[in-house]
Amino acid sequence: MRICFATIVSIVGISTTALGQNPLSITVLDSSSNEPIPGVNVVVQGTTLGGVTDRMGRLSLAGISTGSQTITFSCVGYRSIERGFDFPLADPDTPVRIVMPETGVDIGEVTVTSTRTSYHIDDAPVRIEVKGREDIEETMIDHPANISELFLESTGIDVVRTSPVSNFVSIRLQGLDGSYTQILKDGFPLYGGLSSDLSATQIPPLDLSRVEIIKGPSSSLYGAGAMAGIINLVSKRPEEGRHVTLLLNGASSRGADGGMFYTDRSGRLGLTLLLQGDATSAYDGDHTGFSDIPRQGVFTVSPTVFYDVNDKTNVMFGFSSTWGNQSSGDMIALADGASSSHPYLDHTRSNRSSTRLSISSVIDDVSINFKNSFGYFFLDRSGMWARFGGNQYSSFTELSAQRQLGEHLLTGGMNLTTERFIESHPSPYYNRSYALWIAGLFAQDDWQPVKPFTLEAGVRTDLVRDHGVQVVPRLSGIYRVSDMFTVRSSLGLGYQPPTLFSDQSDPDNVFLLIPVQNVSVERSLGGEFDCTWKTSFSKTVSMVVNQAFFYTRIDDPIIPFTDITFSPVSSIELVNGPGYLYSEGAETDVRLVMGDLEAFIGYTYTNAMYSFGSNRELFLTPAHRFVTDVMFDAEELGKVGLELRYTGPQRLHTASRPPGFWVVDCLFQTEISRVTLFAGVENLFDFKEADHTPVVTGFVTSPIFNDVWGPLEGRIFNAGLKFQM
């Protein structure tokens, strides 16, 4: 009898399980970045069953009734989706992969990944600025061929032209030289060393889903070269089905460009392909006789393949190559060839090629990620008196793991970075070729003892060739006082080993540089504090205000020094300055939404100084910058945008201080079926540096180029179309 009773109980138990005790494990990912989404609300319709995904985008449910069930997935900033399931599942132990697309409406709610952990931007312990799809679309109207325009609408970021004839630029964060900023592509360091000055002018925005910017020391996250911060370019991921975007644009500055972005996904296999071409004739908008915009041709091809091995493992492999050919200088020499009366020409040929491999898998609640990239960059630059060029080979390999243990999200790993430069035309007095490798270990703990507070602590230990062990810790925290008010604080160390390309302030110096020797590692200490206030005045009116304060000090800064030791002519040697430099200031951001009107108002105060010398102010670093960006969506008519930028007075190398100036840009776009027509006016009121200070002095046969502190080419019109299939 007892045996019979036990059997009946077992059968009833099994039947009950079969009828109403089905489990479900899910992992929710961002459709663009393929990163986990925390905080997704999951509800089984018609029941009280549900939950919220953790920081790894995972959730396990139990007690789901047998039969067909509909489950909804919702999260702020993402399109809600519904999925039907038949329980019991064929393989209940394997997590189901759910992919959610962004709404593209409120960039303040996206999930960011640059801190190595996935957070909603409002919950990230580190202050991260995100340029979303709308910002990128606006950039493509003004500058479809490169991303430099994207950063003009930000606080704490300067896009500085380092050459008046070649259009080279440097992106500076919080007043610090561009060499202190690390640019990443999907977490891969691909733009450094020899290619630094060309990076921003050769990266098209057509394949980007967003750009994440962290300001302040970030070496503990991604290693050397991130003392001022990092810029992470996040690529678009393939969505279900086939999609094609074509972009054509022409400008009054005698330039034209076109691009195509193709994406296709079927089942487990996905593909994206970027093709971009840019052709420009030399343009002299300020009538100095020298090119403001060079004659150039740039072409980029970038295919990427995505493959989901199963619900726990996915692979990405991408290849990218950019070819560039640029000529600048005397307009007569450009048209007719160099002569004794018009000899100044500058020719630059370049090729950047790189691979990217990423393998991600989940094994027993541990997320494992492997990354590898190889890069090749070729540059050949010839000026009127000298020639410089070479081949740069680089690699990046990283193995990391991540696991949730209670209130702690633990991340750790190791990586190896290599860089080798081989000069093509060495001087008879010296050879500037060099090799560098860095082997590192890193660890990070994201601890949430109580829900309103998250503390993120990280440390990196690197072994650097010729410079020994470098240890860089970082500590960040966020406290949500309420749903409306949040405070953050971050403090960290950074470092950067010296190389031939440690100074980006003047790319023409590269002709005169001698090999780097007896130069110490630059080290930094920096911190940031900010608070954010969000409120809604009505269903259609909302405002976000962010106030930040920053400080970074760099010890043993590398500066150029004129030297005559190695050759009969004057050369430039990179040396450590006798003290330190620092940059301090404040950033104020205000974002306002009023129905169809969106506005951004930003102000930056920067005080950047050397601790040595008679005039200690850093060159080309304005104390005051102001930007206003207003976009009005007139629904059926289209979108109209207006941008106003003010740049305050700044110190030049001539010790002079030009006046502050305003620049106004306008843009318009409208959609007709699948075609978007757009037009823009850059520098509407035609402000030119040449109207206030000379851009070129000396003689035509031996010109002297002065600092670029304002627009050179004046007013420019552009128009084009974007076609989506």
XYZ file of C-alpha atoms in Angstrom:
725
model
C 0.000 0.000 0.000
C 2.815 2.398 0.938
C 4.587 1.613 -2.340
C 1.382 2.228 -4.292
C 0.758 5.519 -2.447
C 4.312 6.690 -3.112
C 3.925 5.823 -6.767
C 0.676 7.798 -6.994
C 2.293 10.809 -5.302
C 5.215 10.636 -7.716
C 2.916 10.437 -10.723
C 0.856 13.363 -9.424
C 4.058 15.330 -8.838
C 5.331 14.588 -12.313
C 1.956 15.438 -13.816
C 1.847 18.697 -11.888
C 5.309 19.565 -13.181
C 4.266 18.738 -16.696
C 1.091 20.774 -16.397
C 2.315 23.896 -14.577
C 5.927 23.848 -13.471
C 7.818 24.586 -16.705
C 11.051 26.600 -16.472
C 12.360 29.275 -18.867
C 15.837 30.820 -19.013
C 16.439 33.828 -21.257
C 19.241 36.157 -22.263
C 18.241 39.560 -23.688
C 20.653 41.340 -26.059
C 20.841 44.715 -27.820
C 20.215 44.235 -31.558
C 22.892 46.804 -32.505
C 25.754 45.966 -30.153
C 24.840 42.362 -29.248
C 25.515 43.348 -25.626
C 23.295 42.183 -22.729
C 20.490 44.513 -21.627
C 19.919 44.810 -17.876
C 16.586 45.916 -16.433
C 14.275 44.348 -19.046
C 10.780 43.660 -17.715
C 9.638 40.146 -18.614
C 5.980 39.180 -18.092
C 4.031 36.028 -18.940
C 0.739 37.428 -20.253
C -2.359 36.568 -18.249
C -0.335 35.617 -15.148
C 1.575 37.236 -12.320
C 4.781 35.499 -13.410
C 7.633 37.771 -14.444
C 10.885 39.401 -13.474
C 13.700 41.751 -14.475
C 16.936 40.782 -16.235
C 20.201 41.138 -14.327
C 23.353 42.971 -15.453
C 24.160 40.127 -17.819
C 20.713 40.375 -19.419
C 19.655 37.050 -17.906
C 16.505 35.877 -16.125
C 15.139 32.480 -15.083
C 11.422 31.853 -14.540
C 9.649 28.806 -13.154
C 6.074 27.612 -12.804
C 4.927 28.386 -16.345
C 1.852 26.418 -17.375
C 2.064 23.828 -20.132
C 0.789 24.941 -23.530
C 1.090 28.095 -25.633
C 2.176 31.173 -23.684
C 2.899 34.728 -24.806
C 5.693 36.590 -23.062
C 6.336 40.335 -23.366
C 9.705 42.041 -23.094
C 9.854 45.786 -22.407
C 12.566 48.268 -21.488
C 12.861 52.038 -21.680
C 14.758 52.976 -24.842
C 13.826 49.726 -26.641
C 10.886 48.583 -28.711
C 8.662 46.211 -26.722
C 8.326 42.765 -28.257
C 6.123 39.709 -27.741
C 7.247 36.119 -28.216
C 5.120 32.984 -28.240
C 6.382 29.748 -26.643
C 5.032 26.205 -26.488
C 5.728 24.612 -23.106
C 7.384 22.369 -22.233
C 10.346 23.525 -24.304
C 12.374 20.993 -26.230
C 15.548 22.073 -24.400
C 14.569 23.925 -21.203
C 18.168 23.999 -19.930
C 19.418 26.162 -22.825
C 18.755 29.912 -22.419
C 16.549 31.461 -25.096
C 18.182 34.395 -26.893
C 15.972 37.492 -27.180
C 17.111 40.440 -29.317
C 15.590 43.892 -28.718
C 16.019 46.889 -31.078
C 16.415 50.432 -29.757
C 13.601 52.927 -30.239
C 16.047 55.591 -31.353
C 13.943 58.230 -29.571
C 15.650 58.850 -26.239
C 19.397 58.407 -26.328
C 19.488 59.003 -22.592
C 18.151 55.493 -21.995
C 20.452 53.326 -24.134
C 22.725 50.624 -22.795
C 26.417 51.534 -22.805
C 29.312 49.083 -22.793
C 32.536 51.110 -22.710
C 33.117 50.409 -19.002
C 33.301 46.643 -19.827
C 29.906 46.128 -18.162
C 26.478 46.820 -19.613
C 24.539 49.639 -17.992
C 21.711 51.930 -18.870
C 23.434 55.247 -19.340
C 21.588 56.686 -16.338
C 22.927 53.884 -14.110
C 26.568 53.785 -15.247
C 29.042 54.576 -12.425
C 31.212 56.451 -14.944
C 29.887 59.523 -16.745
C 29.446 58.527 -20.391
C 28.320 60.789 -23.198
C 26.565 58.994 -26.038
C 26.121 60.171 -29.601
C 23.160 58.192 -30.896
C 21.622 57.567 -34.264
C 20.022 61.010 -34.532
C 23.368 62.702 -33.832
C 25.068 60.484 -36.407
C 22.344 61.185 -38.983
C 22.858 64.911 -38.409
C 26.618 64.503 -38.869
C 26.094 62.703 -42.175
C 24.268 65.774 -43.491
C 27.256 68.061 -42.803
C 30.188 65.646 -43.241
C 29.132 62.252 -44.650
C 32.754 61.181 -45.198
C 34.130 61.473 -41.634
C 33.152 61.737 -37.972
C 34.996 64.937 -37.000
C 31.831 67.068 -37.153
C 30.134 64.744 -34.649
C 32.212 66.089 -31.749
C 31.595 69.785 -32.366
C 28.201 69.533 -30.650
C 29.663 68.388 -27.325
C 30.981 69.981 -24.186
C 34.556 69.249 -23.159
C 35.629 68.215 -26.687
C 37.645 70.285 -29.167
C 38.286 69.352 -32.793
C 41.527 71.180 -33.573
C 42.945 71.523 -37.070
C 46.658 70.842 -36.785
C 47.523 71.780 -40.369
C 46.144 74.753 -42.340
C 46.680 73.102 -45.731
C 46.264 69.349 -45.147
C 43.088 69.354 -43.027
C 44.623 67.087 -40.347
C 42.703 67.257 -37.059
C 43.207 66.242 -33.445
C 40.353 65.399 -31.064
C 41.035 66.817 -27.614
C 39.143 65.919 -24.463
C 38.926 68.484 -21.664
C 41.785 70.621 -22.972
C 44.397 67.855 -23.341
C 46.349 66.939 -26.482
C 44.817 64.377 -28.813
C 47.590 61.872 -28.058
C 46.013 61.385 -24.620
C 42.707 60.175 -26.120
C 42.289 56.552 -27.189
C 39.917 55.860 -30.100
C 38.359 52.388 -30.212
C 36.182 50.522 -32.707
C 33.857 48.106 -30.877
C 36.377 47.978 -28.027
C 39.382 47.382 -30.333
C 42.235 49.963 -30.269
C 42.738 50.518 -34.002
C 43.606 54.206 -34.378
C 46.928 55.151 -32.826
C 50.588 55.835 -33.451
C 51.385 56.736 -37.052
C 47.691 56.977 -38.044
C 46.569 59.310 -35.240
C 46.267 62.568 -37.205
C 44.325 60.918 -40.048
C 41.933 58.908 -37.872
C 39.010 61.310 -37.477
C 39.186 62.462 -41.111
C 39.064 58.912 -42.517
C 36.343 57.277 -40.381
C 32.903 57.413 -42.085
C 29.809 57.471 -39.815
C 27.504 55.445 -42.090
C 28.054 52.113 -40.298
C 27.918 53.464 -36.722
C 25.000 52.898 -34.353
C 26.406 55.163 -31.624
C 29.581 56.670 -30.184
C 30.397 56.376 -26.475
C 32.718 58.942 -24.873
C 34.339 58.616 -21.434
C 36.248 61.683 -20.292
C 39.027 61.462 -17.727
C 41.696 58.824 -16.952
C 40.582 55.471 -18.380
C 43.832 53.499 -18.509
C 42.493 50.921 -16.049
C 39.835 50.051 -18.633
C 41.805 49.897 -21.876
C 45.476 50.485 -21.040
C 47.961 53.081 -22.208
C 46.943 56.146 -24.178
C 43.673 56.891 -22.370
C 44.738 59.540 -19.852
C 42.240 62.084 -21.196
C 39.584 59.481 -21.985
C 38.308 57.105 -24.649
C 36.044 57.329 -27.686
C 34.418 54.011 -28.575
C 32.820 53.735 -32.025
C 30.037 51.125 -31.878
C 29.133 49.501 -35.204
C 25.672 48.608 -36.417
C 24.666 44.960 -36.172
C 22.612 43.116 -38.771
C 18.865 42.908 -38.261
C 16.514 40.288 -39.666
C 16.093 40.653 -43.392
C 18.033 42.603 -46.001
C 18.537 46.366 -45.743
C 20.536 48.715 -47.978
C 21.323 52.406 -47.407
C 22.810 54.551 -50.181
C 24.193 58.035 -49.501
C 25.268 60.676 -52.046
C 26.478 64.183 -51.198
C 28.046 67.198 -52.888
C 29.511 70.404 -51.453
C 30.296 73.904 -52.725
C 33.901 73.336 -51.605
C 34.308 71.173 -54.717
C 33.838 67.881 -52.904
C 31.628 64.853 -53.464
C 31.217 61.608 -51.570
C 29.045 58.540 -51.590
C 28.524 55.506 -49.435
C 26.609 52.258 -49.172
C 25.790 50.247 -46.073
C 24.386 46.742 -46.582
C 23.056 44.484 -43.842
C 21.456 41.056 -44.000
C 20.573 38.460 -41.403
C 19.013 35.054 -41.870
C 18.844 32.677 -38.967
C 22.198 32.422 -37.231
C 24.201 34.178 -39.957
C 24.482 37.947 -40.382
C 26.496 40.267 -42.635
C 27.229 43.980 -42.865
C 29.172 45.747 -45.618
C 30.321 49.366 -45.770
C 31.562 51.020 -48.963
C 32.533 54.699 -48.793
C 34.239 56.987 -51.296
C 35.278 60.651 -51.063
C 36.669 62.832 -53.862
C 37.612 66.472 -53.278
C 39.364 69.106 -55.372
C 41.702 71.590 -53.699
C 39.775 74.575 -52.326
C 41.029 77.982 -51.177
C 38.091 79.650 -49.459
C 40.086 82.398 -47.706
C 42.047 83.344 -50.853
C 45.508 83.014 -49.311
C 46.842 81.188 -52.335
C 47.136 77.947 -50.350
C 44.610 75.116 -50.007
C 42.234 75.159 -47.049
C 40.850 71.805 -48.151
C 43.284 69.459 -49.931
C 42.764 67.585 -53.167
C 42.093 64.057 -52.056
C 40.525 60.715 -52.768
C 39.607 58.304 -49.963
C 37.965 54.889 -50.305
C 36.864 52.499 -47.535
C 35.602 48.910 -47.671
C 34.562 47.101 -44.497
C 32.720 43.729 -44.465
C 31.766 42.042 -41.167
C 30.322 38.560 -40.612
C 28.300 37.516 -37.541
C 27.523 33.903 -36.685
C 25.581 32.553 -33.718
C 26.953 29.071 -33.065
C 24.147 28.540 -30.556
C 22.233 30.552 -27.965
C 25.351 30.766 -25.793
C 28.119 31.366 -28.321
C 28.493 33.948 -31.081
C 31.351 34.941 -33.365
C 32.134 38.184 -35.183
C 34.855 38.685 -37.799
C 35.445 41.928 -39.631
C 37.929 43.416 -42.058
C 38.390 47.072 -42.922
C 40.667 48.873 -45.345
C 40.954 52.569 -46.202
C 43.080 54.017 -49.008
C 43.850 57.720 -49.146
C 45.688 60.013 -51.536
C 45.994 63.692 -50.630
C 47.760 66.731 -52.124
C 47.838 70.182 -50.545
C 49.770 73.434 -50.590
C 50.200 76.204 -53.169
C 47.100 76.357 -55.402
C 49.167 77.197 -58.518
C 51.527 74.298 -57.813
C 48.540 71.995 -57.346
C 47.146 73.017 -60.718
C 50.337 73.221 -62.790
C 52.938 71.313 -60.791
C 55.676 72.590 -58.515
C 58.081 75.181 -59.910
C 60.813 77.422 -58.583
C 58.337 80.263 -58.094
C 55.611 78.071 -56.584
C 57.373 75.083 -54.991
C 55.235 74.257 -51.962
C 53.399 70.940 -52.255
C 52.573 68.298 -49.662
C 51.626 64.791 -50.841
C 50.276 62.094 -48.519
C 49.483 58.503 -49.461
C 48.076 56.142 -46.840
C 46.476 52.770 -46.308
C 44.925 51.504 -43.094
C 43.861 47.836 -42.950
C 42.727 45.871 -39.927
C 40.953 42.702 -38.846
C 38.630 42.216 -35.866
C 37.725 38.861 -34.315
C 35.423 38.451 -31.323
C 34.195 35.177 -29.790
C 31.720 35.356 -26.900
C 30.318 32.416 -24.954
C 28.541 31.623 -21.685
C 29.821 28.588 -19.772
C 28.272 27.740 -16.392
C 27.115 31.324 -15.704
C 30.511 32.730 -16.729
C 30.648 34.992 -19.774
C 33.905 34.534 -21.675
C 35.068 36.860 -24.427
C 38.070 36.589 -26.735
C 39.187 39.480 -28.943
C 41.937 39.739 -31.501
C 42.851 42.334 -34.086
C 45.730 42.947 -36.472
C 46.397 46.341 -37.971
C 48.562 47.662 -40.763
C 49.075 51.322 -41.586
C 51.177 52.711 -44.410
C 52.041 56.395 -44.761
C 54.190 58.198 -47.283
C 54.289 61.965 -46.903
C 56.546 64.279 -48.911
C 56.878 68.000 -48.322
C 58.837 70.716 -50.100
C 62.039 69.985 -48.195
C 61.671 66.538 -46.645
C 59.969 63.166 -46.825
C 58.616 60.930 -44.102
C 56.895 57.568 -44.202
C 56.789 54.062 -42.936
C 54.803 50.974 -42.090
C 53.121 50.412 -38.743
C 52.141 46.908 -37.623
C 49.972 46.498 -34.556
C 48.057 43.769 -32.773
C 45.655 43.431 -29.874
C 44.692 40.190 -28.123
C 42.461 39.928 -25.076
C 40.815 37.166 -23.042
C 38.282 38.226 -20.400
C 35.649 36.631 -18.183
C 32.663 38.006 -16.280
C 30.432 36.509 -13.594
C 27.674 37.681 -11.271
C 28.185 36.695 -7.615
C 25.434 38.103 -5.461
C 25.727 41.893 -5.460
C 29.104 41.718 -7.242
C 29.663 41.623 -10.989
C 33.279 40.500 -11.393
C 35.288 41.118 -14.563
C 38.876 40.084 -15.197
C 41.235 39.299 -17.986
C 44.555 39.711 -19.726
C 45.678 41.318 -22.964
C 48.704 41.901 -25.124
C 49.206 44.973 -27.316
C 52.046 45.282 -29.824
C 53.149 48.116 -32.094
C 56.053 48.248 -34.516
C 56.991 51.139 -36.783
C 59.502 50.720 -39.623
C 60.590 53.955 -41.269
C 60.735 53.888 -45.082
C 63.105 56.812 -45.626
C 65.488 56.943 -42.652
C 67.784 59.914 -42.244
C 71.529 59.360 -42.774
C 71.941 60.543 -39.179
C 69.410 58.284 -37.427
C 66.613 55.721 -37.840
C 63.295 56.430 -36.130
C 61.912 52.884 -36.282
C 60.770 51.451 -32.952
C 58.902 48.545 -31.349
C 56.583 48.533 -28.339
C 54.684 45.806 -26.524
C 52.464 45.918 -23.436
C 51.243 42.844 -21.520
C 48.495 43.514 -19.012
C 46.218 42.029 -16.365
C 43.011 43.783 -15.311
C 40.213 43.228 -12.808
C 36.998 45.061 -12.045
C 34.260 44.711 -9.437
C 30.843 46.320 -9.873
C 29.247 46.159 -6.444
C 25.673 47.137 -5.694
C 25.186 46.813 -1.909
C 21.861 48.655 -2.150
C 19.894 49.384 -5.285
C 20.425 53.195 -5.389
C 24.216 52.860 -5.058
C 26.771 51.177 -7.351
C 30.504 51.180 -6.789
C 32.889 50.251 -9.603
C 36.516 49.506 -8.654
C 39.140 48.466 -11.184
C 42.874 48.030 -11.425
C 45.252 47.274 -14.278
C 48.852 46.070 -14.062
C 50.852 46.403 -17.280
C 54.363 45.328 -18.149
C 55.663 47.827 -20.721
C 58.732 47.202 -22.859
C 61.635 49.398 -21.668
C 59.443 51.032 -18.998
C 58.715 48.302 -16.479
C 55.503 47.714 -14.505
C 52.696 50.282 -14.502
C 49.806 49.984 -12.018
C 46.701 52.112 -12.645
C 43.691 51.821 -10.306
C 40.324 53.536 -10.745
C 37.298 54.002 -8.471
C 33.869 55.209 -9.590
C 30.480 55.376 -7.967
C 26.917 56.454 -8.627
C 24.150 57.222 -6.135
C 20.569 57.668 -7.299
C 19.168 60.077 -4.742
C 15.783 59.815 -6.460
C 14.318 59.087 -9.871
C 15.041 62.731 -10.718
C 18.491 63.318 -9.191
C 21.746 61.345 -9.527
C 25.347 62.029 -8.468
C 28.524 60.374 -9.770
C 32.188 60.572 -8.910
C 35.281 59.002 -10.456
C 39.000 59.003 -9.622
C 41.833 57.212 -11.391
C 45.434 57.047 -12.532
C 46.734 56.750 -16.072
C 49.936 56.392 -18.024
C 51.368 56.561 -21.524
C 54.755 55.301 -22.776
C 56.644 57.647 -25.127
C 56.792 56.993 -28.871
C 57.684 59.015 -31.930
C 54.011 60.063 -32.212
C 53.420 61.129 -28.606
C 52.805 64.741 -29.656
C 49.975 65.466 -32.123
C 49.967 69.252 -31.850
C 51.747 69.778 -35.189
C 51.996 66.929 -37.758
C 54.578 68.953 -39.720
C 57.001 68.348 -36.837
C 57.281 64.720 -37.932
C 59.711 65.760 -40.693
C 62.135 67.099 -38.072
C 61.715 64.596 -35.229
C 64.706 62.616 -33.988
C 64.410 59.196 -32.281
C 62.840 59.120 -28.837
C 65.473 58.402 -26.186
C 65.766 58.785 -22.415
C 62.124 59.820 -22.106
C 60.046 58.708 -19.130
C 56.477 57.440 -19.079
C 53.830 60.150 -18.703
C 51.555 59.570 -15.700
C 48.255 61.127 -14.792
C 45.899 61.589 -11.878
C 42.389 62.711 -12.633
C 38.883 62.823 -11.335
C 35.397 63.958 -12.191
C 32.244 64.744 -10.275
C 28.857 65.308 -11.852
C 25.185 65.452 -10.973
C 22.155 64.945 -13.191
C 18.653 66.272 -12.734
C 15.759 64.990 -14.857
C 12.211 66.244 -14.840
C 9.052 66.221 -16.946
C 6.802 69.266 -16.974
C 4.127 67.506 -19.012
C 3.726 64.527 -21.330
C 5.493 66.415 -24.129
C 7.950 68.623 -22.212
C 10.995 67.237 -20.394
C 14.455 68.444 -19.415
C 17.778 66.902 -18.386
C 20.520 68.990 -16.762
C 24.028 67.666 -16.144
C 26.705 69.601 -14.301
C 30.228 68.174 -14.258
C 33.572 69.254 -12.791
C 36.870 67.744 -13.937
C 40.582 67.809 -13.152
C 43.523 65.959 -14.722
C 47.206 66.364 -13.901
C 49.918 64.864 -16.115
C 53.408 64.457 -14.676
C 56.504 64.425 -16.914
C 54.542 65.639 -19.950
C 56.197 65.078 -23.322
C 56.907 68.319 -25.161
C 58.853 69.171 -28.367
C 62.311 70.714 -27.948
C 64.518 72.155 -30.716
C 67.788 70.229 -30.930
C 70.845 70.390 -33.238
C 72.737 67.345 -31.984
C 71.888 64.834 -34.698
C 72.169 66.791 -37.938
C 73.457 70.044 -39.406
C 69.908 71.492 -39.453
C 67.636 72.102 -36.501
C 65.700 69.038 -35.365
C 62.911 68.474 -32.866
C 63.375 66.183 -29.907
C 60.556 64.946 -27.671
C 61.525 65.391 -24.018
C 59.843 65.337 -20.622
C 58.853 68.765 -19.388
C 60.453 69.876 -16.095
C 57.182 69.808 -14.150
C 53.586 68.913 -14.915
C 50.556 70.189 -16.787
C 46.970 70.180 -15.672
C 43.514 70.817 -17.022
C 40.566 71.726 -14.829
C 37.133 73.055 -15.514
C 33.410 72.499 -15.691
C 30.842 71.313 -18.219
C 27.154 72.224 -18.228
C 24.710 70.287 -20.443
C 21.018 71.057 -20.793
C 18.745 68.922 -22.968
C 15.179 70.074 -23.546
C 12.363 68.309 -25.384
C 9.164 70.213 -26.189
C 7.028 68.048 -28.413
C 8.634 68.122 -31.855
C 11.391 70.484 -30.705
C 14.650 69.160 -29.242
C 17.383 71.472 -27.980
C 20.843 71.019 -26.500
C 22.703 73.829 -24.721
C 26.271 73.258 -23.555
C 28.980 75.365 -21.932
C 32.580 74.386 -21.168
C 35.063 76.245 -18.992
C 38.661 75.002 -19.271
C 41.743 76.184 -17.433
C 44.710 74.264 -18.889
C 48.207 75.248 -17.745
C 51.845 74.192 -17.634
C 53.574 74.327 -14.258
C 56.721 75.696 -15.927
C 57.696 78.497 -18.300
C 56.889 82.194 -18.338
C 53.557 81.920 -20.144
C 52.047 78.751 -18.787
C 48.712 78.618 -20.633
C 48.363 75.669 -23.031
C 48.241 76.624 -26.709
C 44.962 76.581 -28.653
C 42.850 75.862 -25.570
C 40.000 78.366 -25.253
C 38.766 78.974 -21.730
C 35.147 79.316 -22.850
C 33.132 77.290 -25.351
C 29.392 77.427 -25.908
C 27.204 75.344 -28.204
C 23.481 75.286 -28.935
C 21.905 72.663 -31.160
C 18.188 72.926 -31.953
C 16.264 70.412 -34.066
C 12.601 70.820 -35.035
C 10.696 67.924 -36.561
C 7.926 69.363 -38.714
C 6.503 65.880 -39.350
C 5.385 65.793 -42.988
C 7.594 68.744 -44.016
C 10.823 67.381 -42.516
C 13.430 68.355 -39.949
C 15.117 71.724 -39.564
C 18.256 72.156 -37.478
C 20.228 75.145 -36.233
C 23.590 75.013 -34.476
C 25.407 77.932 -32.861
C 28.964 77.568 -31.528
C 31.067 80.129 -29.686
C 34.799 79.698 -29.186
C 36.503 82.109 -26.808
C 39.953 83.713 -27.123
C 42.907 81.315 -26.982
C 46.671 81.557 -26.765
C 48.625 81.065 -30.010
C 52.269 80.082 -30.462
C 52.949 83.678 -31.536
C 51.839 84.745 -28.002
C 48.923 86.647 -29.541
C 45.302 86.097 -28.552
C 42.694 86.352 -31.346
C 39.107 87.328 -30.551
C 36.340 84.885 -29.748
C 33.987 84.031 -32.590
C 30.599 82.518 -33.451
C 29.850 79.900 -36.091
C 26.304 79.112 -37.233
C 25.301 75.952 -39.137
C 21.883 75.146 -40.608
C 20.469 71.924 -41.996
C 17.256 70.568 -43.471
C 16.046 67.094 -44.348
C 12.786 65.635 -45.559
C 11.633 62.119 -46.392
C 9.758 61.149 -49.544
C 8.891 57.474 -49.367
C 12.272 55.747 -48.929
C 14.323 58.738 -50.043
C 15.669 61.346 -47.624
C 16.698 64.666 -49.167
C 19.024 66.867 -47.129
C 20.869 70.165 -47.415
C 23.130 72.124 -45.090
C 24.973 75.398 -44.697
C 28.161 75.375 -42.645
C 29.483 78.679 -41.260
C 26.430 80.645 -42.405
C 27.908 84.089 -41.679
C 31.199 83.269 -43.448
C 33.623 83.782 -40.540
C 37.262 83.328 -41.619
C 40.454 83.305 -39.591
C 42.260 85.154 -42.392
C 40.067 88.224 -41.801
C 41.564 88.627 -38.301
C 45.072 87.119 -38.256
C 47.367 85.977 -41.087
C 47.207 82.261 -41.852
C 50.342 82.289 -44.012
C 53.375 84.569 -43.671
C 56.810 84.614 -45.272
C 57.249 84.193 -49.007
C 55.442 82.005 -51.533
C 58.687 80.103 -52.025
C 59.139 79.525 -48.265
C 55.756 79.952 -46.530
C 55.323 79.983 -42.757
C 51.971 78.599 -41.559
C 50.493 79.949 -38.360
C 48.115 78.318 -35.874
C 44.623 77.373 -37.013
C 42.272 78.803 -34.380
C 39.131 79.367 -36.480
C 37.447 78.350 -39.753
C 39.568 78.770 -42.870
C 37.345 77.931 -45.832
C 34.355 80.138 -44.906
C 30.752 79.379 -45.840
C 30.081 75.989 -47.445
C 26.835 74.592 -48.870
C 26.134 70.912 -49.311
C 23.206 68.785 -50.441
C 22.495 65.138 -51.047
C 20.157 62.227 -50.697
C 19.900 58.992 -48.767
C 18.021 56.048 -50.223
C 16.924 53.062 -48.122
C 15.835 49.699 -49.484
